[in-house]
Amino acid sequence: MFIECSNLIAGNLPALSYGVAVADVDGDGQDEIIVAGYGGPNRVLKWGGQGLVDIAPPLLADAGRRAIGLACGDIDGDGREEIYILNSDGFSGPKQVSDRLLACFGDRWIDLFSLQENFAAANRFAGRSVAVIDRVGIGRYGFIVANYGGPMRLYEMGARGRIVDVADEVGLDALTGGRSLLAAPILGDRPDIFAGNEIGPNLFFRNQGDGTFIEMAETLGLSDAVLPARGVALVQGDGLFDFMLANWEAPHRLYQQQAGGSFADLAPPDLARPSRARTVIAADFDNDGYEEIFINNMGEPNRLFGWRDDRWTAIDIGDAALPAGFGTGAAVADLDGDGQLELLVAHGEQAPQPLSLFIGEPRGNHWLRVRPLTLAGAPARGAVVRLWAGDRMQMRAICAGSGYLCQMEPVAHFGLGKLEAVERVEVRWPDGAVQRIEGPGICQTLVIPHPGR
């Protein structure tokens, strides 16, 4: 499936790298890849026409800290995403170094947590993942932080621009062994939150429609109290969202959503087989119209599964097997605008290694990409996009993070195989607004403004 092209990354020296996120960092309308550096600089990799070059400004590079997790979202509603950098100097509990919440004003980056009015709010527990959520549908995102041995956080912008933690008041007051987060409209039209934990049961917070949450993982069949969760990713089911949950050296789960709202693990044996799993990604790498599931492992070969003959089957991963790789994070994006997804894998923790970059083997398949925007013009993370073509419906949620440490591009990517026409596309925003596009042309990226703009 994958062909390595890591030579396209300029200055790709061995390093301890962790989380990966995709966002428009420099505000030019083109996404970049942000890589968390642990004990070294964070990197912002931009496609320059011939390869990826690092354009990280000094504050974002922040070489003196230990970054592990990343997420981007528009917390202040100005149309440009802020960047949350989760730093950790210990395995669990309190830490000495705080996280960063970076905002750009013009060409100037500022750490909002460094401001006097926000200093006390900054997270000082060892976190593992961060994601974003527009819980009430106003186009402003909060940052959810899954801490290890500490309370969950939900940072939003309050009165007079202050950053406040509202986790307790909205029902997210949980102590976690936090590893992964997933924020998306799973059970209804408003975004829910799944938190995969290493110690204690997993948690599922259902959005009650008013932006408050009720925890119901056990009721839904998702608690899995004895397994050490790692990566999680949404997977299209039969008109509903399922999700793939990888556990560390324990059986993996493929939770299929049932008609009544509960979940059942239907992972076939090969997919369930334990591994040293970190990030999980579901994406259509070959543009055949069906997602593949990529499992990024540490110190053993990565795995790839495809939907073949109505079941998930192990397929040849090609160069991305990386049997000697210490995989820590991964993300996908179409960096060069050719309609083919690139896969970037970060390595670290056990030893410094260079980043790895791959492209799916070109097969001449068609595609369509959809980028919904908020009222302010920022990426509408958490929006759901459906596409009808060839007597099938495909669905994607715009990635809000985190899977585990990472966040994918804010685009719904659809492979079409050999189909040459799309019947329609529907976008549903977190506020319930809906936009339909009839008969869009293929092999293009549709940028869809919010209907109220």
Tab-separated table of C-alpha atoms in Angstrom:
chain	number	residue	atom	x	y	z
A	1	MET	CA	0.000	0.000	0.000
A	2	PHE	CA	2.525	2.626	1.164
A	3	ILE	CA	5.617	4.000	-0.534
A	4	GLU	CA	8.186	5.760	1.633
A	5	CYS	CA	9.211	9.296	0.718
A	6	SER	CA	10.868	10.458	3.946
A	7	ASN	CA	13.627	12.039	1.844
A	8	LEU	CA	11.141	14.873	1.175
A	9	ILE	CA	11.470	16.074	4.798
A	10	ALA	CA	14.256	18.643	5.047
A	11	GLY	CA	16.580	18.375	8.049
A	12	ASN	CA	15.030	15.092	9.156
A	13	LEU	CA	17.451	14.182	11.932
A	14	PRO	CA	16.788	11.605	14.654
A	15	ALA	CA	14.718	13.061	17.489
A	16	LEU	CA	12.257	12.140	20.227
A	17	SER	CA	8.934	13.025	18.600
A	18	TYR	CA	5.444	12.330	19.874
A	19	GLY	CA	2.072	13.763	18.805
A	20	VAL	CA	1.239	15.030	15.309
A	21	ALA	CA	-1.468	17.523	14.336
A	22	VAL	CA	-2.539	19.113	11.055
A	23	ALA	CA	-3.667	22.748	10.810
A	24	ASP	CA	-3.131	25.988	8.913
A	25	VAL	CA	-0.449	27.400	11.194
A	26	ASP	CA	0.683	30.376	9.098
A	27	GLY	CA	-2.800	31.433	7.961
A	28	ASP	CA	-2.227	31.077	4.219
A	29	GLY	CA	-5.047	28.577	3.628
A	30	GLN	CA	-2.719	25.574	3.332
A	31	ASP	CA	-2.389	23.043	6.160
A	32	GLU	CA	0.905	22.219	7.794
A	33	ILE	CA	1.970	19.286	9.993
A	34	ILE	CA	2.916	20.081	13.591
A	35	VAL	CA	5.153	17.547	15.352
A	36	ALA	CA	5.612	17.543	19.131
A	37	GLY	CA	9.258	17.458	20.171
A	38	TYR	CA	10.217	15.932	23.516
A	39	GLY	CA	13.329	17.651	24.832
A	40	GLY	CA	13.813	19.220	21.404
A	41	PRO	CA	11.962	21.725	19.239
A	42	ASN	CA	8.433	21.249	17.975
A	43	ARG	CA	8.321	21.328	14.181
A	44	VAL	CA	5.887	22.880	11.710
A	45	LEU	CA	6.358	21.131	8.368
A	46	LYS	CA	5.082	22.968	5.300
A	47	TRP	CA	4.881	21.710	1.744
A	48	GLY	CA	7.153	23.957	-0.300
A	49	GLY	CA	6.537	22.426	-3.720
A	50	GLN	CA	9.403	19.950	-3.587
A	51	GLY	CA	9.210	18.756	0.008
A	52	LEU	CA	8.497	19.625	3.636
A	53	VAL	CA	10.384	22.440	5.343
A	54	ASP	CA	10.237	23.527	8.975
A	55	ILE	CA	8.660	26.981	9.443
A	56	ALA	CA	8.081	26.854	13.224
A	57	PRO	CA	8.308	30.298	14.862
A	58	PRO	CA	10.426	30.372	18.052
A	59	LEU	CA	7.546	30.324	20.552
A	60	LEU	CA	5.924	27.366	18.838
A	61	ALA	CA	9.245	25.523	18.450
A	62	ASP	CA	9.728	25.905	22.219
A	63	ALA	CA	12.836	23.729	22.363
A	64	GLY	CA	13.125	23.833	26.152
A	65	ARG	CA	9.977	21.817	26.918
A	66	ARG	CA	8.765	18.244	26.493
A	67	ALA	CA	5.742	18.176	24.213
A	68	ILE	CA	3.744	15.006	23.685
A	69	GLY	CA	0.210	15.929	22.561
A	70	LEU	CA	-1.281	18.499	20.178
A	71	ALA	CA	-4.674	19.811	19.078
A	72	CYS	CA	-5.902	22.864	17.196
A	73	GLY	CA	-9.212	24.722	17.402
A	74	ASP	CA	-10.640	28.241	17.320
A	75	ILE	CA	-11.187	29.016	21.017
A	76	ASP	CA	-11.903	32.747	20.571
A	77	GLY	CA	-14.030	32.681	17.425
A	78	ASP	CA	-11.742	34.889	15.345
A	79	GLY	CA	-11.528	32.456	12.414
A	80	ARG	CA	-7.999	31.240	13.139
A	81	GLU	CA	-7.181	28.148	15.148
A	82	GLU	CA	-5.223	28.230	18.375
A	83	ILE	CA	-2.722	25.453	19.154
A	84	TYR	CA	-2.719	23.533	22.433
A	85	ILE	CA	0.644	21.926	23.204
A	86	LEU	CA	0.497	19.359	25.979
A	87	ASN	CA	3.835	19.168	27.812
A	88	SER	CA	4.765	16.438	30.256
A	89	ASP	CA	7.861	16.006	32.404
A	90	GLY	CA	6.644	12.925	34.242
A	91	PHE	CA	4.630	9.759	33.780
A	92	SER	CA	1.706	10.752	35.991
A	93	GLY	CA	0.454	13.191	38.607
A	94	PRO	CA	1.574	16.818	39.067
A	95	LYS	CA	4.243	18.263	36.795
A	96	GLN	CA	6.583	21.230	36.917
A	97	VAL	CA	6.089	22.517	33.395
A	98	SER	CA	2.733	23.811	32.183
A	99	ASP	CA	1.073	23.355	28.809
A	100	ARG	CA	1.011	26.017	26.102
A	101	LEU	CA	-2.085	27.527	24.481
A	102	LEU	CA	-0.766	29.503	21.534
A	103	ALA	CA	-2.733	32.183	19.695
A	104	CYS	CA	-1.573	34.209	16.703
A	105	PHE	CA	-2.429	37.892	16.368
A	106	GLY	CA	-1.186	39.090	13.003
A	107	ASP	CA	2.349	37.702	12.868
A	108	ARG	CA	2.785	37.534	16.644
A	109	TRP	CA	2.321	34.349	18.658
A	110	ILE	CA	1.307	34.556	22.335
A	111	ASP	CA	0.985	31.818	24.975
A	112	LEU	CA	-2.392	32.565	26.549
A	113	PHE	CA	-1.462	30.540	29.642
A	114	SER	CA	1.496	32.850	30.250
A	115	LEU	CA	-0.792	35.854	30.725
A	116	GLN	CA	-1.294	36.815	34.360
A	117	GLU	CA	-5.065	36.320	34.285
A	118	ASN	CA	-4.701	32.767	32.910
A	119	PHE	CA	-1.609	31.543	34.721
A	120	ALA	CA	-3.478	29.822	37.568
A	121	ALA	CA	-5.750	27.939	35.133
A	122	ALA	CA	-2.940	26.203	33.240
A	123	ASN	CA	-2.839	22.405	33.408
A	124	ARG	CA	-0.146	21.107	35.737
A	125	PHE	CA	-0.907	17.404	35.583
A	126	ALA	CA	0.813	14.906	33.319
A	127	GLY	CA	-1.557	14.762	30.367
A	128	ARG	CA	-1.659	12.298	27.505
A	129	SER	CA	-4.086	13.638	24.929
A	130	VAL	CA	-5.957	16.778	23.948
A	131	ALA	CA	-8.947	17.305	21.655
A	132	VAL	CA	-11.369	20.112	20.814
A	133	ILE	CA	-15.145	20.369	21.050
A	134	ASP	CA	-17.819	22.904	20.146
A	135	ARG	CA	-20.169	21.540	22.786
A	136	VAL	CA	-23.012	24.062	22.333
A	137	GLY	CA	-22.611	24.925	18.643
A	138	ILE	CA	-21.432	28.528	18.790
A	139	GLY	CA	-18.353	28.147	16.603
A	140	ARG	CA	-15.976	28.465	19.562
A	141	TYR	CA	-14.047	25.418	20.668
A	142	GLY	CA	-12.953	24.208	24.055
A	143	PHE	CA	-9.834	22.119	24.605
A	144	ILE	CA	-10.372	18.799	26.413
A	145	VAL	CA	-7.301	17.449	28.214
A	146	ALA	CA	-7.038	13.828	29.374
A	147	ASN	CA	-4.680	13.743	32.336
A	148	TYR	CA	-2.952	10.702	33.787
A	149	GLY	CA	-3.824	10.372	37.451
A	150	GLY	CA	-5.521	13.761	37.509
A	151	PRO	CA	-8.799	15.466	36.576
A	152	MET	CA	-9.985	16.023	33.037
A	153	ARG	CA	-9.942	19.633	31.858
A	154	LEU	CA	-12.170	21.544	29.460
A	155	TYR	CA	-10.675	24.929	28.685
A	156	GLU	CA	-12.892	27.580	27.122
A	157	MET	CA	-12.630	31.327	26.692
A	158	GLY	CA	-14.777	33.102	29.240
A	159	ALA	CA	-15.573	36.697	30.009
A	160	ARG	CA	-13.029	39.333	28.964
A	161	GLY	CA	-10.879	36.774	27.194
A	162	ARG	CA	-9.978	34.701	30.227
A	163	ILE	CA	-9.275	30.979	29.913
A	164	VAL	CA	-11.459	28.988	32.307
A	165	ASP	CA	-11.766	25.281	33.100
A	166	VAL	CA	-15.462	24.362	32.897
A	167	ALA	CA	-15.077	20.574	33.190
A	168	ASP	CA	-16.804	20.317	36.565
A	169	GLU	CA	-19.821	22.425	35.674
A	170	VAL	CA	-20.565	20.541	32.420
A	171	GLY	CA	-20.223	17.013	33.821
A	172	LEU	CA	-16.649	16.115	32.866
A	173	ASP	CA	-15.439	15.942	36.469
A	174	ALA	CA	-13.583	12.661	36.238
A	175	LEU	CA	-10.203	11.435	37.445
A	176	THR	CA	-8.639	9.483	34.621
A	177	GLY	CA	-5.760	7.347	33.518
A	178	GLY	CA	-6.158	9.314	30.323
A	179	ARG	CA	-4.683	8.018	27.097
A	180	SER	CA	-6.995	8.842	24.189
A	181	LEU	CA	-9.870	11.178	23.392
A	182	LEU	CA	-12.497	11.217	20.687
A	183	ALA	CA	-14.951	14.112	20.254
A	184	ALA	CA	-17.633	13.682	17.593
A	185	PRO	CA	-21.423	13.385	17.140
A	186	ILE	CA	-21.545	9.634	17.777
A	187	LEU	CA	-24.966	9.059	19.360
A	188	GLY	CA	-26.723	12.198	18.114
A	189	ASP	CA	-26.196	15.511	16.341
A	190	ARG	CA	-24.187	17.114	19.168
A	191	PRO	CA	-20.601	16.048	19.856
A	192	ASP	CA	-20.015	13.362	22.492
A	193	ILE	CA	-16.689	12.502	24.139
A	194	PHE	CA	-15.017	9.102	24.452
A	195	ALA	CA	-12.025	8.871	26.815
A	196	GLY	CA	-9.854	5.757	26.630
A	197	ASN	CA	-8.070	5.052	29.913
A	198	GLU	CA	-5.143	2.912	30.972
A	199	ILE	CA	-6.110	2.691	34.643
A	200	GLY	CA	-9.788	2.240	35.343
A	201	PRO	CA	-12.682	2.006	32.894
A	202	ASN	CA	-13.044	3.938	29.674
A	203	LEU	CA	-15.520	6.817	29.814
A	204	PHE	CA	-18.215	7.949	27.397
A	205	PHE	CA	-19.770	11.370	27.961
A	206	ARG	CA	-23.018	11.813	26.075
A	207	ASN	CA	-23.915	15.370	25.115
A	208	GLN	CA	-27.376	16.043	26.536
A	209	GLY	CA	-28.106	18.665	23.887
A	210	ASP	CA	-27.386	21.679	26.062
A	211	GLY	CA	-23.612	21.278	26.223
A	212	THR	CA	-23.611	19.290	29.456
A	213	PHE	CA	-22.664	15.635	29.608
A	214	ILE	CA	-23.667	12.407	31.300
A	215	GLU	CA	-21.209	9.531	31.624
A	216	MET	CA	-22.593	6.215	30.343
A	217	ALA	CA	-19.737	3.995	29.126
A	218	GLU	CA	-20.844	0.959	31.119
A	219	THR	CA	-24.413	1.263	29.862
A	220	LEU	CA	-23.153	1.416	26.271
A	221	GLY	CA	-20.768	-1.531	26.666
A	222	LEU	CA	-17.602	0.566	26.347
A	223	SER	CA	-16.068	0.616	29.836
A	224	ASP	CA	-13.562	-2.256	29.304
A	225	ALA	CA	-12.138	-1.600	32.767
A	226	VAL	CA	-9.130	-3.963	32.691
A	227	LEU	CA	-7.627	-3.091	29.295
A	228	PRO	CA	-4.980	-0.347	28.803
A	229	ALA	CA	-6.412	1.878	26.054
A	230	ARG	CA	-4.265	3.671	23.502
A	231	GLY	CA	-5.376	4.908	20.068
A	232	VAL	CA	-8.978	5.314	18.954
A	233	ALA	CA	-10.488	6.303	15.607
A	234	LEU	CA	-13.965	6.686	14.145
A	235	VAL	CA	-14.847	4.117	11.487
A	236	GLN	CA	-17.871	4.260	9.235
A	237	GLY	CA	-20.438	1.630	10.092
A	238	ASP	CA	-23.840	0.914	8.611
A	239	GLY	CA	-25.049	4.507	8.530
A	240	LEU	CA	-23.628	5.097	12.030
A	241	PHE	CA	-20.191	5.732	13.487
A	242	ASP	CA	-18.311	2.774	14.935
A	243	PHE	CA	-14.845	3.089	16.373
A	244	MET	CA	-11.621	1.184	16.544
A	245	LEU	CA	-9.876	1.109	19.926
A	246	ALA	CA	-6.328	-0.240	20.218
A	247	ASN	CA	-5.067	-1.449	23.588
A	248	TRP	CA	-1.460	-1.728	24.717
A	249	GLU	CA	-0.368	-5.369	24.462
A	250	ALA	CA	-4.006	-6.430	24.874
A	251	PRO	CA	-6.847	-7.334	22.499
A	252	HIS	CA	-7.993	-4.514	20.240
A	253	ARG	CA	-11.661	-3.652	19.905
A	254	LEU	CA	-13.840	-2.743	16.955
A	255	TYR	CA	-16.944	-1.322	18.592
A	256	GLN	CA	-19.933	-1.479	16.274
A	257	GLN	CA	-22.822	0.788	17.137
A	258	GLN	CA	-26.109	-1.039	17.467
A	259	ALA	CA	-29.507	0.361	16.497
A	260	GLY	CA	-30.409	1.073	20.141
A	261	GLY	CA	-27.228	3.047	20.799
A	262	SER	CA	-25.148	0.392	22.561
A	263	PHE	CA	-21.892	-1.049	21.167
A	264	ALA	CA	-20.657	-4.581	20.512
A	265	ASP	CA	-17.069	-5.639	19.877
A	266	LEU	CA	-16.966	-7.287	16.444
A	267	ALA	CA	-13.213	-7.209	15.784
A	268	PRO	CA	-12.136	-10.289	13.801
A	269	PRO	CA	-9.234	-12.259	15.356
A	270	ASP	CA	-6.491	-10.771	13.189
A	271	LEU	CA	-7.612	-7.210	13.909
A	272	ALA	CA	-8.048	-7.951	17.619
A	273	ARG	CA	-4.583	-9.520	17.973
A	274	PRO	CA	-2.654	-7.610	20.685
A	275	SER	CA	0.212	-5.310	19.787
A	276	ARG	CA	2.241	-2.458	21.238
A	277	ALA	CA	-0.222	-0.008	19.741
A	278	ARG	CA	-0.157	3.759	19.828
A	279	THR	CA	-2.081	5.805	17.240
A	280	VAL	CA	-4.948	4.389	15.158
A	281	ILE	CA	-6.063	6.028	11.893
A	282	ALA	CA	-9.063	5.256	9.702
A	283	ALA	CA	-8.735	6.790	6.218
A	284	ASP	CA	-9.133	5.903	2.554
A	285	PHE	CA	-5.482	5.752	1.569
A	286	ASP	CA	-6.046	4.180	-1.857
A	287	ASN	CA	-9.190	6.178	-2.769
A	288	ASP	CA	-11.185	3.016	-3.472
A	289	GLY	CA	-14.210	4.309	-1.552
A	290	TYR	CA	-13.590	2.291	1.632
A	291	GLU	CA	-11.550	3.244	4.678
A	292	GLU	CA	-8.457	1.363	5.772
A	293	ILE	CA	-7.427	1.013	9.431
A	294	PHE	CA	-3.785	1.788	10.230
A	295	ILE	CA	-2.370	0.691	13.610
A	296	ASN	CA	0.889	2.380	14.554
A	297	ASN	CA	2.974	0.129	16.813
A	298	MET	CA	6.111	0.627	18.873
A	299	GLY	CA	9.006	-1.743	18.275
A	300	GLU	CA	7.049	-4.134	16.039
A	301	PRO	CA	5.557	-3.898	12.535
A	302	ASN	CA	2.685	-1.525	11.951
A	303	ARG	CA	-0.524	-3.066	10.605
A	304	LEU	CA	-3.055	-2.176	7.919
A	305	PHE	CA	-6.547	-3.572	7.434
A	306	GLY	CA	-8.917	-3.072	4.507
A	307	TRP	CA	-12.627	-3.730	3.991
A	308	ARG	CA	-12.581	-6.686	1.633
A	309	ASP	CA	-15.489	-9.041	0.854
A	310	ASP	CA	-17.598	-7.511	3.667
A	311	ARG	CA	-15.005	-8.013	6.377
A	312	TRP	CA	-11.852	-6.437	7.765
A	313	THR	CA	-8.800	-8.173	6.342
A	314	ALA	CA	-5.066	-7.641	6.865
A	315	ILE	CA	-3.521	-6.156	3.713
A	316	ASP	CA	0.031	-5.494	2.589
A	317	ILE	CA	1.203	-2.314	4.296
A	318	GLY	CA	4.303	-1.900	2.137
A	319	ASP	CA	7.064	0.418	3.323
A	320	ALA	CA	5.052	1.654	6.318
A	321	ALA	CA	5.564	-1.605	8.250
A	322	LEU	CA	8.581	-0.030	10.012
A	323	PRO	CA	9.371	-3.103	12.169
A	324	ALA	CA	12.191	-1.283	13.977
A	325	GLY	CA	10.243	1.948	14.436
A	326	PHE	CA	9.415	3.329	17.870
A	327	GLY	CA	6.072	4.709	16.732
A	328	THR	CA	4.574	7.371	18.982
A	329	GLY	CA	2.171	9.334	16.772
A	330	ALA	CA	0.857	9.627	13.240
A	331	ALA	CA	-1.441	11.791	11.129
A	332	VAL	CA	-2.777	12.004	7.589
A	333	ALA	CA	-3.210	14.964	5.244
A	334	ASP	CA	-3.144	15.790	1.549
A	335	LEU	CA	-0.138	18.067	1.757
A	336	ASP	CA	0.465	18.667	-1.947
A	337	GLY	CA	-3.163	18.938	-3.092
A	338	ASP	CA	-3.142	15.947	-5.445
A	339	GLY	CA	-6.046	14.130	-3.784
A	340	GLN	CA	-3.804	11.383	-2.379
A	341	LEU	CA	-3.337	11.220	1.392
A	342	GLU	CA	0.131	11.357	2.878
A	343	LEU	CA	0.905	9.564	6.150
A	344	LEU	CA	3.468	10.961	8.585
A	345	VAL	CA	4.686	8.733	11.429
A	346	ALA	CA	6.596	10.123	14.429
A	347	HIS	CA	8.997	8.048	16.503
A	348	GLY	CA	10.510	8.435	19.944
A	349	GLU	CA	10.239	7.500	23.610
A	350	GLN	CA	12.687	4.601	23.495
A	351	ALA	CA	15.270	6.186	21.176
A	352	PRO	CA	15.585	9.146	18.767
A	353	GLN	CA	14.535	8.336	15.204
A	354	PRO	CA	13.785	10.418	12.099
A	355	LEU	CA	10.216	11.093	11.006
A	356	SER	CA	8.753	8.785	8.353
A	357	LEU	CA	6.610	10.017	5.433
A	358	PHE	CA	4.567	7.807	3.096
A	359	ILE	CA	2.159	8.095	0.209
A	360	GLY	CA	-0.365	5.480	-0.830
A	361	GLU	CA	0.442	3.656	-4.038
A	362	PRO	CA	-1.319	5.653	-6.824
A	363	ARG	CA	-4.102	3.608	-8.433
A	364	GLY	CA	-5.850	6.187	-10.583
A	365	ASN	CA	-8.953	6.326	-8.376
A	366	HIS	CA	-11.140	9.420	-8.117
A	367	TRP	CA	-11.789	11.426	-4.974
A	368	LEU	CA	-13.554	14.381	-3.387
A	369	ARG	CA	-12.508	16.412	-0.360
A	370	VAL	CA	-14.802	18.605	1.762
A	371	ARG	CA	-13.597	21.328	4.139
A	372	PRO	CA	-16.460	22.855	6.183
A	373	LEU	CA	-15.908	26.167	7.972
A	374	THR	CA	-17.383	27.785	11.077
A	375	LEU	CA	-19.261	31.082	11.052
A	376	ALA	CA	-15.931	32.811	11.610
A	377	GLY	CA	-14.198	30.867	8.836
A	378	ALA	CA	-12.157	28.428	10.955
A	379	PRO	CA	-12.203	24.661	10.325
A	380	ALA	CA	-15.486	23.199	11.598
A	381	ARG	CA	-13.996	20.358	13.615
A	382	GLY	CA	-16.668	17.951	14.741
A	383	ALA	CA	-18.886	18.596	11.711
A	384	VAL	CA	-20.202	15.489	9.946
A	385	VAL	CA	-19.996	15.157	6.149
A	386	ARG	CA	-21.976	12.600	4.158
A	387	LEU	CA	-21.528	11.796	0.481
A	388	TRP	CA	-23.817	9.803	-1.816
A	389	ALA	CA	-22.365	8.204	-4.930
A	390	GLY	CA	-22.796	4.873	-6.718
A	391	ASP	CA	-25.706	3.712	-4.527
A	392	ARG	CA	-23.617	4.141	-1.371
A	393	MET	CA	-23.394	6.669	1.412
A	394	GLN	CA	-20.028	7.513	2.937
A	395	MET	CA	-19.639	9.550	6.127
A	396	ARG	CA	-16.789	11.268	7.899
A	397	ALA	CA	-16.436	13.501	10.975
A	398	ILE	CA	-13.987	16.404	10.740
A	399	CYS	CA	-11.253	15.377	13.160
A	400	ALA	CA	-11.331	17.087	16.539
A	401	GLY	CA	-8.597	14.842	17.980
A	402	SER	CA	-7.056	13.080	19.597
A	403	GLY	CA	-7.006	9.379	18.962
A	404	TYR	CA	-3.844	9.326	21.040
A	405	LEU	CA	-1.668	12.452	21.141
A	406	CYS	CA	-2.658	13.375	17.551
A	407	GLN	CA	-5.176	15.233	15.376
A	408	MET	CA	-5.834	14.662	11.670
A	409	GLU	CA	-6.439	17.260	8.943
A	410	PRO	CA	-9.735	19.240	9.173
A	411	VAL	CA	-11.032	17.792	5.899
A	412	ALA	CA	-13.440	14.975	5.017
A	413	HIS	CA	-11.570	12.882	2.440
A	414	PHE	CA	-13.617	10.541	0.251
A	415	GLY	CA	-12.252	8.046	-2.241
A	416	LEU	CA	-14.577	7.300	-5.149
A	417	GLY	CA	-12.850	4.425	-6.904
A	418	LYS	CA	-13.702	4.598	-10.606
A	419	LEU	CA	-16.952	6.544	-10.071
A	420	GLU	CA	-17.140	9.706	-12.144
A	421	ALA	CA	-20.118	11.390	-10.474
A	422	VAL	CA	-21.300	12.288	-6.976
A	423	GLU	CA	-25.016	12.664	-6.360
A	424	ARG	CA	-24.802	14.997	-3.383
A	425	VAL	CA	-22.843	16.039	-0.322
A	426	GLU	CA	-24.354	17.016	3.023
A	427	VAL	CA	-22.572	18.875	5.829
A	428	ARG	CA	-24.026	19.024	9.343
A	429	TRP	CA	-22.374	21.470	11.764
A	430	PRO	CA	-22.221	21.064	15.565
A	431	ASP	CA	-25.001	23.671	15.890
A	432	GLY	CA	-27.351	21.568	13.754
A	433	ALA	CA	-27.075	23.701	10.595
A	434	VAL	CA	-27.144	21.676	7.365
A	435	GLN	CA	-25.903	22.470	3.858
A	436	ARG	CA	-26.468	20.234	0.818
A	437	ILE	CA	-24.544	20.408	-2.444
A	438	GLU	CA	-26.094	18.634	-5.401
A	439	GLY	CA	-23.928	17.031	-8.073
A	440	PRO	CA	-20.509	18.466	-7.148
A	441	GLY	CA	-17.636	17.815	-9.527
A	442	ILE	CA	-15.110	15.192	-8.522
A	443	CYS	CA	-11.341	15.423	-7.873
A	444	GLN	CA	-11.535	18.764	-6.088
A	445	THR	CA	-11.670	20.206	-2.560
A	446	LEU	CA	-14.981	21.818	-1.678
A	447	VAL	CA	-14.683	24.606	0.876
A	448	ILE	CA	-18.128	24.951	2.484
A	449	PRO	CA	-18.853	28.116	4.518
A	450	HIS	CA	-21.357	27.906	7.367
A	451	PRO	CA	-24.888	28.632	6.038
A	452	GLY	CA	-25.257	31.531	8.458
A	453	ARG	CA	-22.208	33.343	7.229
